[in-house]
Coordinates of C-alpha atoms and ligand atoms in Angstrom, one line a residue:
M1 CA -107.3 -92.5 -5.3
R2 CA -108.3 -95.7 -7.0
V3 CA -105.2 -97.8 -8.3
V4 CA -104.6 -101.0 -10.2
I5 CA -102.1 -102.6 -10.4
T6 CA -101.3 -105.7 -11.7
G7 CA -98.1 -107.8 -11.1
G8 CA -98.6 -106.6 -7.7
A9 CA -97.4 -109.5 -6.2
G10 CA -94.0 -109.5 -7.2
F11 CA -91.3 -107.3 -6.2
I12 CA -91.0 -104.1 -7.8
G13 CA -95.4 -104.4 -7.5
S14 CA -95.3 -104.6 -4.0
H15 CA -93.7 -102.3 -3.1
L16 CA -95.3 -99.8 -5.8
T17 CA -98.9 -101.5 -3.1
D18 CA -96.7 -100.0 -0.4
R19 CA -96.4 -96.4 -0.7
L20 CA -99.8 -96.4 -2.4
L21 CA -100.9 -97.8 0.7
S22 CA -99.3 -95.4 3.2
E23 CA -100.4 -92.4 0.6
G24 CA -103.7 -93.2 2.0
H25 CA -105.2 -94.8 -2.2
E26 CA -107.2 -97.7 -2.2
V27 CA -105.5 -100.6 -4.1
S28 CA -106.3 -103.4 -6.1
V29 CA -103.8 -106.1 -6.8
L30 CA -104.2 -108.2 -9.7
D31 CA -101.8 -110.7 -10.2
N32 CA -101.7 -115.1 -11.4
L33 CA -99.0 -115.6 -9.5
I34 CA -96.6 -117.5 -11.6
T35 CA -93.8 -115.5 -10.2
G36 CA -94.8 -113.0 -7.8
N37 CA -95.9 -114.1 -4.2
F38 CA -98.7 -113.3 -1.9
N39 CA -96.3 -113.1 1.1
N40 CA -95.2 -109.8 -0.3
L41 CA -98.4 -108.8 0.4
V42 CA -100.1 -110.6 3.2
H43 CA -99.8 -107.3 5.2
H44 CA -101.9 -106.1 4.1
Q45 CA -104.8 -108.2 3.9
N46 CA -107.2 -107.0 7.0
N47 CA -106.5 -103.5 5.4
P48 CA -110.1 -101.9 3.8
R49 CA -108.5 -100.2 1.4
F50 CA -106.7 -102.6 -0.1
Q51 CA -108.0 -105.7 -2.8
F52 CA -106.2 -108.5 -4.0
I53 CA -107.7 -110.5 -7.5
H54 CA -106.3 -113.5 -8.4
H55 CA -106.1 -113.4 -12.5
N56 CA -104.1 -113.5 -15.3
V57 CA -104.2 -110.2 -16.9
S58 CA -103.3 -111.9 -20.6
N59 CA -107.2 -112.5 -21.1
H60 CA -110.0 -110.1 -20.3
I61 CA -109.7 -108.1 -17.3
H62 CA -112.8 -106.8 -15.8
V63 CA -112.8 -104.8 -12.8
I64 CA -116.1 -102.8 -10.3
G65 CA -116.3 -99.7 -10.1
D66 CA -113.9 -96.4 -10.9
V67 CA -110.7 -96.7 -11.3
D68 CA -107.9 -93.4 -10.8
W69 CA -104.7 -95.6 -12.0
V70 CA -104.0 -98.5 -13.7
I71 CA -100.4 -99.5 -13.7
H72 CA -98.5 -102.3 -15.1
F73 CA -96.2 -104.4 -13.9
A74 CA -97.4 -107.9 -14.4
S75 CA -94.6 -109.8 -16.5
P76 CA -91.9 -112.5 -15.8
A77 CA -89.0 -110.6 -15.7
S78 CA -86.0 -112.3 -14.8
P79 CA -83.9 -113.7 -17.8
I80 CA -84.8 -117.3 -15.8
D81 CA -88.2 -116.5 -15.8
Y82 CA -89.1 -115.2 -19.0
L83 CA -86.4 -118.7 -20.6
H84 CA -89.1 -120.6 -18.4
F85 CA -92.0 -118.3 -19.5
P86 CA -91.1 -117.7 -22.9
I87 CA -95.0 -117.5 -23.7
E88 CA -96.6 -116.2 -20.8
T89 CA -94.1 -113.0 -21.0
L90 CA -94.8 -112.8 -24.7
K91 CA -98.9 -112.3 -23.7
V92 CA -98.2 -110.4 -20.8
N93 CA -96.4 -107.6 -23.0
S94 CA -98.7 -107.9 -25.6
L95 CA -102.4 -109.1 -24.7
G96 CA -101.9 -107.6 -21.4
T97 CA -100.5 -104.6 -22.3
H98 CA -103.8 -104.2 -24.8
N99 CA -106.2 -105.3 -21.7
T100 CA -104.9 -103.4 -19.5
L101 CA -105.2 -100.0 -21.9
G102 CA -108.4 -101.1 -22.6
L103 CA -109.2 -100.9 -19.0
A104 CA -107.4 -97.7 -18.5
R105 CA -109.4 -96.6 -21.5
T106 CA -112.5 -97.7 -20.0
K107 CA -112.9 -96.2 -16.5
G108 CA -110.6 -92.9 -18.3
A109 CA -107.8 -93.7 -15.6
K110 CA -104.0 -92.9 -15.7
Y111 CA -101.7 -95.7 -17.2
L112 CA -98.4 -96.3 -16.0
L113 CA -96.5 -99.1 -18.3
A114 CA -93.2 -100.9 -16.2
S115 CA -90.8 -101.0 -19.7
T116 CA -86.8 -102.3 -19.6
S117 CA -83.8 -101.5 -20.2
E118 CA -83.6 -104.6 -21.8
V119 CA -85.4 -102.8 -25.1
Y120 CA -82.1 -101.0 -25.5
G121 CA -81.2 -104.7 -26.0
D122 CA -77.1 -105.5 -25.9
P123 CA -76.4 -101.7 -26.2
E124 CA -74.0 -100.3 -28.7
I125 CA -73.7 -96.8 -27.1
H126 CA -73.0 -96.3 -23.6
P127 CA -74.6 -94.5 -21.3
Q128 CA -78.2 -95.3 -23.2
P129 CA -80.3 -92.3 -23.1
E130 CA -84.0 -92.7 -24.1
S131 CA -83.1 -92.1 -28.2
Y132 CA -81.4 -95.1 -27.9
W133 CA -83.3 -97.3 -30.7
G134 CA -81.5 -100.2 -29.0
H135 CA -79.5 -103.2 -31.0
V136 CA -81.9 -106.2 -29.7
N137 CA -82.1 -110.2 -31.0
P138 CA -86.1 -110.3 -31.8
I139 CA -85.1 -114.1 -32.1
G140 CA -83.1 -115.1 -29.2
P141 CA -83.9 -116.2 -26.2
R142 CA -84.1 -113.0 -24.6
G143 CA -86.3 -111.7 -27.7
V144 CA -89.6 -113.0 -25.5
Y145 CA -89.5 -110.4 -22.7
D146 CA -87.4 -107.4 -25.1
E147 CA -89.6 -107.3 -27.9
S148 CA -93.0 -107.8 -25.9
K149 CA -91.8 -104.9 -23.9
R150 CA -90.8 -102.9 -27.2
F151 CA -94.5 -103.8 -28.6
A152 CA -95.7 -102.2 -25.0
E153 CA -93.8 -99.5 -25.2
A154 CA -95.4 -99.0 -28.7
I155 CA -99.3 -99.3 -28.2
T156 CA -99.2 -97.3 -25.1
M157 CA -97.8 -94.8 -27.5
A158 CA -100.7 -95.3 -29.9
Y159 CA -103.7 -95.1 -27.1
H160 CA -101.6 -92.0 -25.7
H161 CA -101.8 -90.3 -29.4
K162 CA -104.5 -92.2 -30.8
H163 CA -107.2 -92.1 -27.8
G164 CA -105.5 -89.0 -25.5
L165 CA -104.3 -91.7 -22.9
D166 CA -102.5 -89.9 -20.1
S167 CA -99.7 -92.6 -19.9
R168 CA -96.4 -93.0 -18.6
I169 CA -93.7 -95.2 -19.6
A170 CA -90.9 -96.2 -17.1
R171 CA -87.7 -98.4 -18.3
I172 CA -86.5 -100.0 -14.8
F173 CA -83.0 -100.2 -14.4
N174 CA -81.2 -103.2 -13.1
C175 CA -83.1 -103.1 -9.0
Y176 CA -82.2 -105.2 -6.6
G177 CA -83.5 -105.2 -2.5
P178 CA -86.0 -106.6 0.2
R179 CA -88.1 -109.7 -1.6
L180 CA -86.3 -110.0 -5.2
R181 CA -87.2 -113.9 -4.8
L182 CA -84.3 -115.9 -3.9
D183 CA -84.6 -118.6 -6.5
D184 CA -85.1 -115.7 -9.1
G185 CA -81.6 -115.9 -10.4
R186 CA -80.6 -112.8 -10.9
V187 CA -77.3 -111.6 -10.0
V188 CA -77.7 -109.7 -6.6
S189 CA -80.5 -112.6 -5.1
N190 CA -78.3 -115.5 -6.9
F191 CA -74.8 -113.8 -5.3
I192 CA -76.3 -113.5 -1.7
G193 CA -77.8 -116.9 -1.4
Q194 CA -74.1 -118.7 -2.4
A195 CA -72.3 -116.4 0.1
L196 CA -74.9 -116.6 2.9
T197 CA -75.2 -121.0 2.6
N198 CA -71.8 -121.4 1.7
K199 CA -71.6 -122.3 -2.4
P200 CA -70.1 -121.4 -4.8
L201 CA -70.6 -117.4 -6.5
T202 CA -71.8 -118.6 -10.1
V203 CA -69.8 -115.4 -12.2
Y204 CA -71.2 -116.2 -15.6
G205 CA -68.5 -115.4 -18.7
D206 CA -65.5 -113.9 -17.4
G207 CA -67.5 -111.4 -15.2
S208 CA -66.3 -108.2 -16.7
Q209 CA -69.8 -107.3 -18.0
T210 CA -71.1 -104.3 -16.1
R211 CA -75.0 -103.4 -14.2
S212 CA -75.7 -101.0 -12.6
F213 CA -77.7 -101.0 -9.8
Q214 CA -80.8 -99.5 -7.8
Y215 CA -81.5 -100.1 -4.3
I216 CA -85.6 -100.6 -4.7
S217 CA -86.7 -97.3 -2.6
D218 CA -85.0 -94.8 -5.2
L219 CA -86.7 -96.4 -7.8
I220 CA -90.8 -96.3 -5.8
E221 CA -89.9 -92.5 -5.4
G222 CA -88.6 -92.1 -9.3
L223 CA -92.0 -94.0 -10.4
A224 CA -94.1 -92.1 -7.8
K225 CA -92.3 -89.0 -9.4
L226 CA -93.1 -90.2 -12.9
M227 CA -97.0 -90.4 -12.0
A228 CA -96.9 -87.0 -10.5
V229 CA -95.4 -85.2 -14.1
D230 CA -97.3 -84.7 -17.4
H231 CA -94.8 -86.6 -19.6
H232 CA -95.8 -89.4 -22.4
E233 CA -92.5 -90.1 -23.6
P234 CA -90.4 -93.1 -21.9
V235 CA -88.0 -92.2 -18.5
N236 CA -84.8 -94.0 -17.8
L237 CA -84.8 -94.7 -13.9
G238 CA -81.2 -96.6 -12.6
N239 CA -77.9 -95.7 -10.8
P240 CA -75.6 -94.8 -13.1
T241 CA -73.1 -96.4 -10.9
E242 CA -71.5 -99.4 -12.9
K243 CA -70.1 -102.8 -11.5
T244 CA -68.7 -105.4 -13.1
V245 CA -70.2 -108.6 -12.3
L246 CA -67.0 -110.1 -10.9
E247 CA -66.5 -106.4 -8.9
L248 CA -70.0 -107.2 -6.9
A249 CA -69.4 -110.7 -6.4
K250 CA -66.9 -109.4 -4.0
L251 CA -68.1 -107.3 -2.8
I252 CA -71.0 -109.4 -2.2
K253 CA -68.4 -111.8 -0.8
E254 CA -67.2 -109.6 1.4
L255 CA -70.3 -107.8 2.8
T256 CA -70.9 -111.2 3.8
K257 CA -67.5 -112.5 5.7
S258 CA -68.6 -115.6 3.2
K259 CA -65.8 -118.3 2.7
S260 CA -67.5 -119.4 -0.7
E261 CA -65.3 -119.6 -3.6
I262 CA -65.8 -117.3 -6.9
I263 CA -66.8 -119.8 -9.5
I264 CA -67.0 -118.9 -13.6
K265 CA -69.7 -120.7 -15.4
P266 CA -70.8 -120.0 -19.2
L267 CA -72.2 -116.5 -20.3
P268 CA -75.8 -117.1 -21.3
V269 CA -76.5 -115.8 -24.8
D270 CA -77.0 -112.6 -26.1
D271 CA -76.3 -111.5 -22.2
P272 CA -75.9 -107.5 -22.5
K273 CA -71.8 -106.1 -21.9
R274 CA -72.4 -103.4 -20.5
R275 CA -75.4 -101.7 -19.1
L276 CA -75.4 -97.9 -17.9
P277 CA -78.3 -95.3 -18.0
D278 CA -78.5 -92.0 -18.9
I279 CA -80.1 -90.6 -16.4
S280 CA -79.6 -86.4 -17.8
K281 CA -84.1 -86.9 -18.0
A282 CA -84.8 -88.2 -14.5
K283 CA -82.8 -85.0 -13.0
K284 CA -84.0 -82.5 -15.4
L285 CA -88.0 -84.0 -15.5
L286 CA -88.4 -85.0 -12.1
N287 CA -85.7 -83.8 -10.1
W288 CA -85.1 -87.5 -9.2
S289 CA -81.3 -88.7 -8.6
P290 CA -81.2 -92.5 -6.7
N291 CA -79.3 -91.3 -3.2
K292 CA -78.7 -95.1 -1.6
D293 CA -75.5 -96.1 -2.3
L294 CA -74.6 -99.8 -3.4
V295 CA -72.7 -100.8 0.1
E296 CA -75.9 -99.8 2.0
G297 CA -78.6 -100.7 -0.1
L298 CA -76.5 -104.0 -0.2
T299 CA -76.2 -104.2 3.6
E300 CA -79.9 -103.4 3.9
T301 CA -80.7 -106.9 1.2
I302 CA -78.2 -109.2 2.6
A303 CA -79.9 -108.4 6.5
W304 CA -83.5 -109.2 4.8
Y305 CA -82.1 -112.4 2.7
R306 CA -80.5 -113.6 6.0
E307 CA -84.2 -113.0 7.4
Q308 CA -85.5 -115.1 5.2
L309 CA -83.0 -117.8 4.6
K310 CA -83.1 -118.2 9.1
I311 CA -79.5 -117.2 8.8
K312 CA -78.1 -116.3 11.7
V313 CA -75.4 -113.0 12.3
Ligands
UDP1 N1 -75.1 -113.3 -13.6 C1 -73.8 -114.1 -12.9 N2 -73.6 -115.0 -12.3 C2 -75.1 -115.4 -11.6 C3 -76.6 -114.5 -12.3 C4 -76.1 -113.6 -13.0 O1 -72.5 -113.6 -13.2 O2 -75.6 -116.1 -11.1 C5 -74.6 -112.5 -14.4 C6 -75.5 -112.5 -15.9 O3 -74.7 -113.3 -16.5 C7 -75.9 -111.1 -16.1 C8 -75.8 -110.1 -14.8 O4 -75.3 -111.0 -14.1 O5 -74.4 -110.3 -16.3 C9 -76.9 -109.0 -14.6 O6 -77.5 -110.4 -14.7 P1 -79.5 -110.9 -14.1 O7 -79.9 -111.6 -14.5 O8 -79.2 -110.2 -12.8 O9 -80.2 -109.6 -15.3 P2 -79.5 -108.7 -17.0 O10 -79.3 -107.6 -16.3 O11 -79.0 -110.4 -17.3 O12 -81.5 -108.9 -17.2

């Protein structure tokens, strides 16, 4: 198979690229590197089945040759990134989704959209099933991401219904692991980076807000399984083990044996209070559920950050 993956130099995109190349496929990555990093792919640069195209997919996409799958993962995805790049975020999830859908249609390729638990906004239902329509503030700071991903889902479904596009939509919940950028501002990378450099761990608000963290390898397995089934509506992929942010800070402090203190910072605007995936659909449809325990996953992630920061144990 030949796969075109947008955002393939990012955290999730690069792990998916690894997986597809390891299965013997050809992979063409399109990325403009505003939040992605070619270092995530550098180990493939001499692989003849790998191609990197520096391109902003919000502009017209031209790919030469046959394509079997188009996978659209390009987008700033952490709250600080989409605050820095609000227009780029809106464009890549609207114009970029339109362009990638057009590419898939022209090539007769299948299509996978990376959607997000952010389509549920600050949810009022726990856990969140795919049937929940969400609780999103369209004009708040997170609206640029939430609303454009909601649009991306809508246009993908429209291409499926109107043009018979063979599409999939993954609603991805918080994910962590090696290659999550140290400066991307997300809670796992912030806390580990702070703990390893003896800086205070910055808990926003009172730390009682929750998230449910899945390890990257579990997500990649879920995405591969989703690609293999004939199902066009959104599917949640996440780990239903819920933790408060304060619990996470304490756990990371313990696992890194850090002496850093935990300090309180203001809660960002519209920060969701609870996030917990209902994964019954993925379990039934894909026979998938995450199996990496949080302590084990964090331990592996911490080891990777130590290497990045050149910190000896
Ligand atoms: N958070 C925190 N300290 C940090 C970074 C994030 O307390 O240094 C909190 C943030 O307010 C949110 C949760 O951790 O409640 C997860 O934030 P993240 O940016 O990882 O992603 P989100 O799930 O909000 O998209």
